[in-house]
Coordinates of C-alpha atoms in Angstrom, one line a residue:
Chain A
M1300 CA 105.4 90.7 64.3
E1301 CA 107.8 91.1 67.2
R1302 CA 106.6 92.4 70.5
P1303 CA 109.7 92.5 72.7
L1304 CA 108.1 94.6 75.5
T1305 CA 104.9 92.6 75.9
Q1306 CA 106.1 89.1 74.8
H1307 CA 105.7 87.8 78.3
I1308 CA 102.6 89.7 79.3
R1309 CA 99.5 87.6 79.6
P1310 CA 96.2 89.5 80.1
H1311 CA 94.7 89.0 83.5
A1312 CA 97.4 86.6 84.6
E1313 CA 100.2 86.9 87.2
P1314 CA 103.5 88.1 85.6
L1315 CA 106.3 85.5 85.0
S1316 CA 108.2 84.6 88.1
L1317 CA 111.9 85.3 88.1
A1318 CA 112.6 81.6 87.3
E1319 CA 110.1 81.6 84.4
Y1320 CA 111.4 85.0 83.2
E1321 CA 115.0 83.6 83.2
K1322 CA 113.9 80.5 81.4
A1323 CA 112.2 82.6 78.7
G1324 CA 115.5 84.4 78.1
G1325 CA 115.3 87.1 80.8
Y1326 CA 118.5 88.6 82.3
R1327 CA 120.7 87.3 79.5
S1328 CA 121.5 90.9 78.5
L1329 CA 123.5 91.4 81.7
R1330 CA 126.5 89.4 80.8
K1331 CA 126.4 90.8 77.3
A1332 CA 126.2 94.3 78.7
F1333 CA 129.1 93.8 81.2
A1334 CA 131.2 92.5 78.3
L1335 CA 130.8 95.9 76.7
T1336 CA 131.9 99.3 77.9
P1337 CA 129.3 101.7 79.2
Q1338 CA 130.2 103.9 76.2
D1339 CA 129.5 101.1 73.8
I1340 CA 126.0 100.8 75.2
V1341 CA 125.3 104.5 75.0
A1342 CA 126.5 104.4 71.4
M1343 CA 124.2 101.4 70.7
V1344 CA 121.2 103.3 72.2
T1345 CA 122.1 106.4 70.2
A1346 CA 122.4 104.4 67.0
S1347 CA 119.0 102.7 67.7
N1348 CA 117.3 106.1 67.6
L1349 CA 115.2 105.3 70.7
R1350 CA 113.3 108.4 71.7
G1351 CA 112.0 108.9 75.2
R1352 CA 108.6 107.3 75.7
G1353 CA 107.4 109.6 78.5
G1354 CA 106.0 112.0 76.0
A1355 CA 108.7 114.5 75.0
G1356 CA 110.5 112.1 72.6
F1357 CA 114.0 113.3 73.4
P1358 CA 116.6 110.8 72.0
T1359 CA 117.6 108.6 74.9
G1360 CA 121.2 108.0 73.7
M1361 CA 121.8 111.7 73.3
K1362 CA 120.4 112.4 76.8
W1363 CA 122.8 109.8 78.3
G1364 CA 125.7 111.3 76.3
L1365 CA 125.1 114.7 77.8
V1366 CA 125.8 113.6 81.4
P1367 CA 128.9 115.5 82.4
A1368 CA 132.1 113.5 82.7
V1369 CA 133.2 112.2 86.1
G1370 CA 135.5 114.8 87.6
S1371 CA 133.8 117.8 86.2
V1372 CA 130.8 117.7 88.6
P1373 CA 130.1 116.2 92.0
Q1374 CA 129.5 112.5 92.1
P1375 CA 127.7 110.0 92.5
R1376 CA 125.2 109.9 89.7
Y1377 CA 121.6 108.9 90.1
F1378 CA 119.2 107.1 87.8
I1379 CA 115.5 107.6 88.2
V1380 CA 112.7 105.7 86.5
N1381 CA 109.7 107.9 86.1
A1382 CA 106.7 105.6 86.8
D1383 CA 104.4 108.5 87.8
E1384 CA 101.9 107.8 85.1
M1385 CA 99.1 110.3 85.7
E1386 CA 98.4 112.0 82.4
P1387 CA 94.6 111.7 81.8
G1388 CA 94.2 109.1 79.1
A1389 CA 97.5 107.3 79.8
F1390 CA 97.6 103.7 81.0
K1391 CA 100.5 102.2 79.1
D1392 CA 103.2 102.1 81.8
R1393 CA 100.8 100.3 84.1
L1394 CA 100.7 97.5 81.5
L1395 CA 104.5 97.1 81.6
L1396 CA 104.9 97.5 85.4
E1397 CA 102.2 95.1 86.3
G1398 CA 102.6 92.7 83.4
D1399 CA 106.4 92.1 83.4
P1400 CA 108.2 93.7 86.4
N1401 CA 111.3 91.6 85.9
Q1402 CA 111.8 93.2 82.5
I1403 CA 111.7 96.7 84.1
I1404 CA 114.4 95.7 86.6
E1405 CA 116.6 94.2 83.9
G1406 CA 116.2 97.4 81.8
I1407 CA 117.2 99.5 84.8
I1408 CA 120.3 97.4 85.5
V1409 CA 121.6 97.7 81.9
S1410 CA 120.7 101.5 81.8
A1411 CA 122.4 102.2 85.1
Y1412 CA 125.5 100.4 83.9
A1413 CA 125.5 102.4 80.7
V1414 CA 125.3 105.7 82.5
Q1415 CA 127.5 104.5 85.4
T1416 CA 125.2 105.0 88.4
E1417 CA 125.1 102.8 91.4
K1418 CA 121.8 104.0 92.8
A1419 CA 118.5 103.9 91.0
F1420 CA 115.1 105.0 92.1
I1421 CA 111.7 104.0 90.8
F1422 CA 109.3 106.9 91.3
L1423 CA 106.0 105.1 91.4
R1424 CA 102.6 106.7 91.8
R1425 CA 100.9 105.4 95.0
E1426 CA 97.8 104.3 93.2
Y1427 CA 99.9 101.7 91.3
S1428 CA 100.1 99.5 94.4
L1429 CA 99.8 96.2 92.5
A1430 CA 102.8 97.3 90.4
G1431 CA 104.6 98.2 93.6
K1432 CA 104.1 94.8 95.1
R1433 CA 105.3 93.1 91.9
L1434 CA 108.3 95.3 91.5
N1435 CA 109.3 94.8 95.1
K1436 CA 109.2 91.0 94.5
A1437 CA 111.2 91.4 91.3
I1438 CA 113.8 93.5 93.1
A1439 CA 114.1 91.0 96.0
G1440 CA 114.6 88.2 93.5
A1441 CA 117.2 90.1 91.6
Y1442 CA 119.2 90.7 94.8
E1443 CA 119.1 87.0 95.6
K1444 CA 120.5 86.2 92.2
N1445 CA 123.1 89.0 92.5
Y1446 CA 121.6 90.8 89.5
L1447 CA 121.5 93.7 92.0
G1448 CA 123.7 94.6 94.9
P1449 CA 127.5 94.7 95.0
N1450 CA 129.8 93.3 92.3
I1451 CA 126.9 92.1 90.0
L1452 CA 127.8 88.7 88.5
G1453 CA 131.5 89.5 89.2
S1454 CA 131.5 92.5 86.9
G1455 CA 132.7 95.0 89.5
F1456 CA 129.5 97.0 88.9
N1457 CA 127.3 97.7 92.0
L1458 CA 123.7 98.8 91.9
D1459 CA 120.9 99.4 94.4
I1460 CA 117.3 100.1 93.4
R1461 CA 114.7 101.7 95.7
I1462 CA 111.1 102.3 95.1
H1463 CA 109.7 105.7 96.1
S1464 CA 105.9 105.5 96.6
S1465 CA 104.8 108.9 95.6
A1466 CA 102.3 110.8 97.7
G1467 CA 100.5 112.2 94.7
R1468 CA 100.2 115.2 92.4
Y1469 CA 100.5 115.2 88.6
I1470 CA 103.3 117.7 88.6
C1471 CA 105.7 115.0 90.0
G1472 CA 105.9 113.7 86.4
E1473 CA 107.9 116.8 85.6
E1474 CA 111.5 115.6 86.2
T1475 CA 112.7 118.5 88.4
A1476 CA 109.5 118.4 90.5
L1477 CA 110.0 114.7 90.8
I1478 CA 113.5 115.3 92.1
N1479 CA 112.2 117.8 94.7
A1480 CA 109.6 115.2 95.8
L1481 CA 112.4 112.6 96.2
E1482 CA 114.3 115.0 98.3
G1483 CA 111.3 115.3 100.6
K1484 CA 110.3 118.8 99.4
R1485 CA 107.2 120.3 97.9
A1486 CA 107.1 119.0 94.3
V1487 CA 107.5 122.4 92.5
P1488 CA 109.7 122.4 89.4
R1489 CA 113.2 123.8 89.5
A1490 CA 114.6 126.5 87.2
K1491 CA 116.5 125.1 84.2
P1492 CA 119.4 125.4 83.6
P1493 CA 121.1 123.7 85.4
F1494 CA 119.5 120.6 83.9
P1495 CA 119.2 117.5 86.1
L1496 CA 121.8 115.7 83.9
A1497 CA 124.4 118.0 85.5
C1498 CA 122.7 119.0 88.7
G1499 CA 119.8 117.0 89.8
L1500 CA 119.1 114.9 92.9
W1501 CA 121.1 116.4 95.8
G1502 CA 122.9 118.5 93.3
R1503 CA 124.4 115.5 91.5
P1504 CA 124.1 114.3 87.9
T1505 CA 120.7 112.6 87.5
I1506 CA 119.2 110.8 84.6
V1507 CA 115.4 110.5 84.5
N1508 CA 113.8 108.1 82.0
N1509 CA 110.3 106.8 81.5
V1510 CA 109.3 103.2 82.3
E1511 CA 108.7 102.3 78.6
T1512 CA 112.0 103.8 77.6
V1513 CA 113.9 101.8 80.2
A1514 CA 112.1 98.6 79.2
N1515 CA 113.6 98.9 75.7
I1516 CA 117.3 99.1 76.7
H1517 CA 118.2 95.5 77.3
H1518 CA 116.4 94.5 74.1
I1519 CA 118.6 96.9 72.2
V1520 CA 121.7 95.4 73.9
N1521 CA 120.5 91.9 73.1
N1522 CA 119.5 92.4 69.5
G1523 CA 121.4 95.4 68.3
P1524 CA 120.3 98.9 67.1
E1525 CA 119.6 97.7 63.5
W1526 CA 117.0 95.2 64.8
F1527 CA 115.4 97.9 66.9
K1528 CA 115.2 100.4 64.0
A1529 CA 113.5 97.7 61.8
L1530 CA 110.7 97.3 64.3
G1531 CA 109.1 100.6 63.4
V1532 CA 107.0 100.9 60.2
G1533 CA 107.9 104.5 59.5
R1534 CA 110.9 106.6 60.0
E1535 CA 111.0 106.1 63.8
S1536 CA 112.4 103.1 65.6
G1537 CA 111.0 100.4 67.8
T1538 CA 107.7 99.4 69.0
K1539 CA 105.3 101.6 71.0
I1540 CA 102.8 100.8 73.6
Y1541 CA 99.7 102.5 72.2
G1542 CA 96.3 102.7 73.8
V1543 CA 92.8 103.7 72.9
S1544 CA 90.1 104.8 75.3
G1545 CA 86.7 106.5 75.2
R1546 CA 83.6 105.3 73.4
V1547 CA 85.3 102.5 71.3
K1548 CA 84.2 98.9 71.4
S1549 CA 87.4 97.5 72.9
P1550 CA 89.5 100.0 74.8
G1551 CA 93.0 98.8 75.6
A1552 CA 96.7 99.1 75.3
W1553 CA 98.8 97.2 72.8
E1554 CA 102.4 97.0 71.7
L1555 CA 102.6 97.8 67.9
P1556 CA 105.2 99.0 65.5
M1557 CA 106.1 102.6 65.9
G1558 CA 104.3 104.5 63.2
T1559 CA 101.0 102.6 63.3
T1560 CA 98.3 105.1 62.1
I1561 CA 95.7 106.6 64.5
G1562 CA 93.0 105.1 62.3
E1563 CA 94.5 101.6 62.7
L1564 CA 94.6 102.0 66.4
I1565 CA 91.0 103.1 66.7
E1566 CA 89.5 100.8 64.1
D1567 CA 91.7 97.6 64.1
H1568 CA 92.7 97.5 67.7
G1569 CA 90.1 99.5 69.5
G1570 CA 87.3 97.9 67.5
G1571 CA 86.0 101.1 66.1
M1572 CA 83.4 103.4 67.7
Q1573 CA 80.6 101.9 69.8
N1574 CA 77.3 101.5 68.0
G1575 CA 75.4 104.7 67.8
Y1576 CA 78.5 106.9 68.3
A1577 CA 80.5 108.7 65.7
L1578 CA 84.0 109.9 66.0
R1579 CA 84.4 113.7 66.2
G1580 CA 88.0 114.0 67.2
M1581 CA 90.7 112.7 69.5
V1582 CA 93.5 113.7 71.8
P1583 CA 96.4 111.5 70.5
G1584 CA 98.7 111.4 73.5
G1585 CA 96.9 112.3 76.7
A1586 CA 95.1 115.4 78.0
S1587 CA 98.0 117.8 77.4
T1588 CA 98.0 117.2 73.6
D1589 CA 96.1 119.1 70.9
F1590 CA 92.9 117.7 69.5
L1591 CA 93.0 116.1 66.0
L1592 CA 90.1 115.4 63.7
P1593 CA 88.8 112.4 61.7
K1594 CA 90.7 113.8 58.8
H1595 CA 94.0 113.0 60.6
L1596 CA 93.2 109.2 61.0
A1597 CA 95.9 108.4 58.4
T1598 CA 98.6 110.1 60.5
P1599 CA 101.3 107.6 61.7
M1600 CA 101.6 107.7 65.5
D1601 CA 105.2 108.8 65.7
F1602 CA 106.7 111.9 67.2
D1603 CA 107.4 113.8 64.0
S1604 CA 104.2 112.8 62.1
V1605 CA 101.8 113.8 64.9
A1606 CA 103.7 117.0 65.4
K1607 CA 103.3 117.7 61.7
A1608 CA 99.5 117.2 62.0
G1609 CA 99.5 119.9 64.7
S1610 CA 99.6 117.9 68.0
R1611 CA 102.0 115.7 70.0
M1612 CA 102.2 111.9 70.2
G1613 CA 102.8 112.4 74.0
T1614 CA 102.2 109.1 75.7
G1615 CA 100.8 107.5 72.6
T1616 CA 97.4 106.7 74.3
V1617 CA 94.6 108.0 72.2
T1618 CA 91.3 109.2 73.7
V1619 CA 88.4 109.6 71.3
L1620 CA 85.7 112.3 71.5
D1621 CA 82.4 111.0 70.3
D1622 CA 79.5 113.0 68.8
R1623 CA 77.3 112.6 71.9
T1624 CA 79.8 114.2 74.2
C1625 CA 80.0 117.9 74.4
P1626 CA 83.4 119.2 73.4
V1627 CA 83.0 122.2 75.7
G1628 CA 82.3 119.9 78.6
F1629 CA 85.1 117.7 77.6
V1630 CA 87.7 120.4 77.6
H1631 CA 86.2 121.9 80.7
N1632 CA 86.9 118.6 82.4
I1633 CA 90.5 118.6 81.1
E1634 CA 91.1 122.2 82.4
L1635 CA 89.6 121.4 85.8
F1636 CA 92.2 118.7 86.1
F1637 CA 95.0 121.0 85.2
A1638 CA 93.8 123.9 87.4
R1639 CA 93.6 121.5 90.4
E1640 CA 97.0 119.9 89.7
S1641 CA 98.9 123.1 89.1
C1642 CA 101.6 123.3 91.7
G1643 CA 100.9 127.1 92.2
W1644 CA 104.5 128.1 91.9
C1645 CA 104.2 130.6 89.0
T1646 CA 101.4 133.1 88.5
P1647 CA 100.2 132.5 84.9
C1648 CA 99.5 128.9 85.7
R1649 CA 98.1 129.4 89.2
E1650 CA 95.8 132.2 88.2
G1651 CA 95.2 131.5 84.5
L1652 CA 93.9 128.0 84.7
P1653 CA 91.2 128.7 87.3
W1654 CA 90.1 131.7 85.1
I1655 CA 89.9 129.4 82.1
V1656 CA 87.8 126.9 84.1
K1657 CA 85.5 129.6 85.3
I1658 CA 84.8 130.8 81.7
L1659 CA 84.3 127.3 80.4
H1660 CA 82.0 126.5 83.2
A1661 CA 80.0 129.6 82.4
I1662 CA 79.8 128.7 78.7
E1663 CA 78.8 125.2 79.5
N1664 CA 76.0 126.4 81.7
G1665 CA 74.5 128.9 79.3
R1666 CA 76.1 132.0 80.8
G1667 CA 78.9 132.5 78.2
E1668 CA 79.4 135.7 76.1
Q1669 CA 81.0 136.1 72.7
E1670 CA 83.9 138.0 74.3
D1671 CA 84.8 134.9 76.4
L1672 CA 86.1 133.2 73.3
S1673 CA 88.7 135.9 72.8
I1674 CA 89.6 135.8 76.5
L1675 CA 90.2 132.1 76.2
E1676 CA 92.4 132.6 73.1
Q1677 CA 94.3 135.2 75.0
Q1678 CA 94.8 132.9 77.9
C1679 CA 96.1 130.2 75.6
R1680 CA 98.8 132.7 74.5
F1681 CA 99.6 133.9 78.1
L1682 CA 100.0 130.3 79.3
G1683 CA 101.9 129.2 76.2
P1684 CA 105.6 128.3 75.9
G1685 CA 108.0 130.8 77.3
N1686 CA 105.7 132.5 79.8
T1687 CA 105.7 129.9 82.6
F1688 CA 108.2 128.2 84.8
C1689 CA 107.7 124.7 83.4
A1690 CA 105.8 122.9 80.6
F1691 CA 102.7 122.2 82.6
A1692 CA 100.7 125.3 81.6
P1693 CA 101.7 125.1 77.9
G1694 CA 100.5 121.5 77.9
A1695 CA 97.3 122.4 79.7
V1696 CA 96.3 124.9 77.0
E1697 CA 97.1 122.6 74.0
P1698 CA 93.7 120.9 74.0
L1699 CA 92.0 124.2 74.6
Q1700 CA 93.6 126.1 71.8
S1701 CA 92.7 123.3 69.4
V1702 CA 89.2 122.8 70.6
L1703 CA 88.6 126.5 70.1
K1704 CA 89.9 126.1 66.5
Y1705 CA 88.2 122.9 65.6
F1706 CA 84.9 123.0 67.5
R1707 CA 84.3 126.8 67.5
E1708 CA 80.7 126.3 66.3
D1709 CA 80.0 124.2 69.4
F1710 CA 81.1 127.1 71.6
E1711 CA 79.1 129.6 69.7
R1712 CA 76.0 127.4 69.9
H1713 CA 76.3 127.3 73.7
I1714 CA 76.6 131.1 73.8
R1715 CA 73.7 131.7 71.3
E1716 CA 71.3 129.1 72.7
K1717 CA 72.3 130.0 76.3
K1718 CA 72.6 126.3 77.2
C1719 CA 74.6 123.2 76.5
P1720 CA 73.0 121.6 73.4
W1721 CA 74.1 118.1 74.7
R1722 CA 72.2 118.3 77.9
T1723 CA 68.6 117.1 77.9
S1724 CA 67.5 118.7 81.1
Chain B
M1470 CA 104.0 111.7 120.9
L1471 CA 105.2 109.3 118.4
T1472 CA 105.2 105.7 119.5
E1473 CA 108.4 103.7 119.8
E1474 CA 107.3 101.6 116.9
E1475 CA 106.8 104.7 114.7
I1476 CA 110.1 106.2 115.7
K1477 CA 111.8 102.9 114.9
E1478 CA 110.2 102.7 111.4
I1479 CA 111.0 106.3 110.6
T1480 CA 114.6 105.7 111.7
T1481 CA 114.8 102.8 109.3
E1482 CA 113.7 105.1 106.5
L1483 CA 116.4 107.6 107.5
V1484 CA 119.1 105.0 106.7
H1485 CA 118.3 105.2 103.1
A1486 CA 117.9 109.0 103.0
E1487 CA 120.8 111.1 101.9
R1488 CA 119.6 113.9 104.2
K1489 CA 117.0 113.4 106.9
E1490 CA 114.6 115.7 105.1
A1491 CA 114.5 113.3 102.2
A1492 CA 112.4 110.8 104.3
S1493 CA 109.6 113.4 104.9
I1494 CA 107.0 111.6 102.8
E1495 CA 108.0 108.2 104.1
A1496 CA 107.9 109.4 107.7
L1497 CA 104.5 111.1 107.3
M1498 CA 103.2 107.8 105.8
V1499 CA 104.5 105.8 108.7
V1500 CA 102.3 107.8 111.0
Q1501 CA 99.4 107.9 108.6
K1502 CA 99.4 104.2 108.2
R1503 CA 98.9 103.7 111.9
R1504 CA 96.7 106.6 112.8
G1505 CA 94.8 107.2 109.5
W1506 CA 95.9 110.8 109.3
V1507 CA 98.5 113.3 110.3
S1508 CA 97.7 115.7 113.1
D1509 CA 99.3 119.0 114.0
E1510 CA 101.0 117.2 116.9
S1511 CA 102.4 114.5 114.6
I1512 CA 103.7 117.2 112.3
R1513 CA 105.7 118.7 115.2
D1514 CA 106.9 115.3 116.4
I1515 CA 108.0 114.2 112.9
A1516 CA 109.6 117.5 112.1
S1517 CA 111.8 117.4 115.2
L1518 CA 112.9 113.9 114.3
L1519 CA 113.9 115.0 110.7
D1520 CA 115.5 118.3 111.8
V1521 CA 113.1 120.5 109.9
T1522 CA 110.7 123.1 111.1
P1523 CA 107.1 122.1 111.6
D1524 CA 106.1 124.7 109.0
E1525 CA 108.5 123.2 106.4
L1526 CA 107.1 119.8 107.0
D1527 CA 103.5 121.0 106.9
G1528 CA 104.3 122.6 103.6
V1529 CA 105.2 119.2 102.3
A1530 CA 102.3 117.4 104.0
T1531 CA 99.7 119.8 102.5
F1532 CA 101.2 119.7 99.0
F1533 CA 100.6 116.0 98.4
N1534 CA 97.1 114.7 98.1
H1535 CA 97.7 111.3 99.7
I1536 CA 98.8 112.8 103.0
Y1537 CA 95.6 113.4 105.0
R1538 CA 95.7 116.4 107.4
K1539 CA 92.2 115.6 108.5
P1540 CA 90.8 112.3 109.9
V1541 CA 89.4 110.0 107.2
G1542 CA 87.0 107.0 107.4
R1543 CA 88.1 103.4 107.6
H1544 CA 87.9 103.2 103.8
V1545 CA 88.8 105.9 101.3
I1546 CA 86.9 106.0 98.0
A1547 CA 88.8 107.8 95.2
L1548 CA 86.6 108.4 92.2
C1549 CA 88.4 109.1 89.0
D1550 CA 87.2 112.4 87.5
S1551 CA 89.5 112.7 84.5
M1552 CA 88.4 113.0 80.9
V1553 CA 87.8 109.3 80.0
C1554 CA 85.9 108.5 83.1
W1555 CA 84.1 111.8 82.9
S1556 CA 82.9 111.0 79.4
L1557 CA 81.9 107.4 80.3
G1558 CA 79.7 107.9 83.2
Y1559 CA 81.4 109.7 86.1
D1560 CA 78.5 112.1 86.8
P1561 CA 75.8 109.5 87.5
L1562 CA 78.3 107.6 89.6
L1563 CA 79.1 110.6 91.7
D1564 CA 75.4 111.4 92.2
L1565 CA 74.8 107.9 93.3
L1566 CA 77.7 107.8 95.7
R1567 CA 76.7 111.1 97.2
K1568 CA 73.2 109.8 97.7
K1569 CA 74.2 106.5 99.1
L1570 CA 76.9 107.8 101.5
G1571 CA 75.2 111.1 102.3
V1572 CA 78.5 113.0 101.9
G1573 CA 80.3 115.0 99.3
F1574 CA 84.0 115.2 98.3
G1575 CA 86.3 115.6 101.3
E1576 CA 83.7 114.3 103.7
T1577 CA 83.4 111.2 105.9
T1578 CA 80.2 109.3 106.6
Q1579 CA 78.7 109.5 110.1
D1580 CA 79.6 105.9 110.9
N1581 CA 83.2 106.7 109.9
R1582 CA 83.1 104.0 107.3
F1583 CA 83.9 105.9 104.1
T1584 CA 85.6 109.1 103.0
L1585 CA 84.9 110.3 99.5
L1586 CA 87.7 111.9 97.5
P1587 CA 88.2 113.0 93.9
A1588 CA 91.1 111.3 92.1
A1589 CA 93.2 112.4 89.1
C1590 CA 93.3 109.9 86.3
L1591 CA 93.9 106.4 87.8
G1592 CA 95.5 105.1 84.7
A1593 CA 92.6 102.7 84.1
C1594 CA 91.2 104.4 81.1
D1595 CA 90.4 101.1 79.5
R1596 CA 88.2 100.3 82.5
A1597 CA 86.4 103.6 82.8
P1598 CA 84.6 104.8 84.8
A1599 CA 87.0 103.7 87.5
M1600 CA 87.3 104.1 91.2
L1601 CA 89.7 103.1 93.9
V1602 CA 88.6 101.9 97.3
D1603 CA 91.7 101.8 99.5
E1604 CA 94.2 100.0 97.3
E1605 CA 91.6 98.1 95.2
L1606 CA 90.7 99.3 91.7
H1607 CA 87.2 98.8 90.4
G1608 CA 86.2 99.4 86.8
P1609 CA 84.2 99.8 84.7
V1610 CA 81.8 100.6 87.4
T1611 CA 78.1 100.8 86.5
P1612 CA 75.6 102.3 89.0
E1613 CA 74.1 98.8 89.5
M1614 CA 77.5 97.6 90.9
V1615 CA 77.9 100.3 93.5
D1616 CA 76.0 98.5 96.3
G1617 CA 78.0 95.3 95.8
I1618 CA 81.3 97.2 95.9
L1619 CA 80.5 99.2 99.0
Q1620 CA 79.4 96.1 100.8
K1621 CA 82.9 94.6 100.6
Y1622 CA 84.2 97.3 102.9
K1623 CA 83.0 97.2 106.5

């Protein structure tokens, strides 16, 4: 089985040096890319059916094709790699950033050429300092070899890459908030439209792509869209960095064919549940995705299949809920995260999330009332799509609405028994 | 007053900034790196260098959790409190740290050695429960390991 993204990643070892990376075939895509027109590459990426790996699954080629033509909007254009991985449960971009930084730089160069930008930023969360050191080294090496800088390999194409070490906050993962942070402002989201593709960083066309998305681009250029499509086992293309965490025997992240089932991830790769623990459910793609149940184990982990099962693939990193962990406590923890990380810009999110936390805390501590459940359901509607400025609050209530549906009896037991049945004291 | 060194480093950042304001976070970090935190006086000094008002800059400084507007200890412990770490032993770890350090979240030990802070998911869910001390990631951390970890930071 081919693993293009992780072929050079060795667990617990230093990443390949630039020389080793080149020897293993690295940076060969540049000459190939420069022999093509940017439009050819956008067409290849579109034909590959690559969908954005940050969580939303928007087709990458289509996104690139939507950048307004030069002349119709102010120039230059900017390219931003979103390396602000902060979704609870997600640790897949860390693997790529730390494991093979040269690959990320190569992916950025080919992507930037395709969308014709000369300035790229890597928006990196500050906690990923090891990734930052390794990326800086990879960038310095690339400048030395003229893979970056002016007139790259005589192609006439120029590119500079800068790393922005973010000062924190989950909302920076939202692309317009990220752009505000890069401009040195408070990272609150912007109104859309205009979309960043037309009016982003400093009012210029700006393309924001996730780390894993970018890591795929030069492989598509090297091997072609048909090769990429054949990597997936279902209807969707490519490989995916999946992860499993929680009470499994061997938590981790692995590159597998797109469409690997949730059950295979948990059983074959995560080693199954730890002894003495049974699986009660899982969030399939980070804390902002709806819970699924053991009956969904046969669901392929691709965007459409997980959506059909009632959730989202999100980041593709599964977190299991075991039978000895209280589902109310679990979702209380999730909502505490969202209440704290809300940027406070719009009222439903700023006021609604702390209210949800207060109710969940009361239920968890034996002070819940039956009426609380309908208030929580009402909050899920109030904070749902269409009522808030950005997708943060709708994401925050996804796990809550599904936990209320699937684990209702657990809530009612808390209210009836006036305590958390999982707590011994 | 900013030192000459600080002004020089902030000026270097400005070269890369489309507008001066774009270097806000970098400039705040230049000062924090040297002084450990960002005081009201530093906010005023940096603001005048970036041609923004002190209030605007403070709005930025207080938005981001890695910019400290209060002094911190020599080492900052950031304990991950997100769902995976929470379900794999966060509570006992927090209790233990509180007891050993004698401080809660947002507080600094009397000897100025440690500040304890909560952290959003550290992206180390395969190593839960995890914590960051300064830039170093530890995980999975068992209560038995805490003494050994703390000893590394003087």
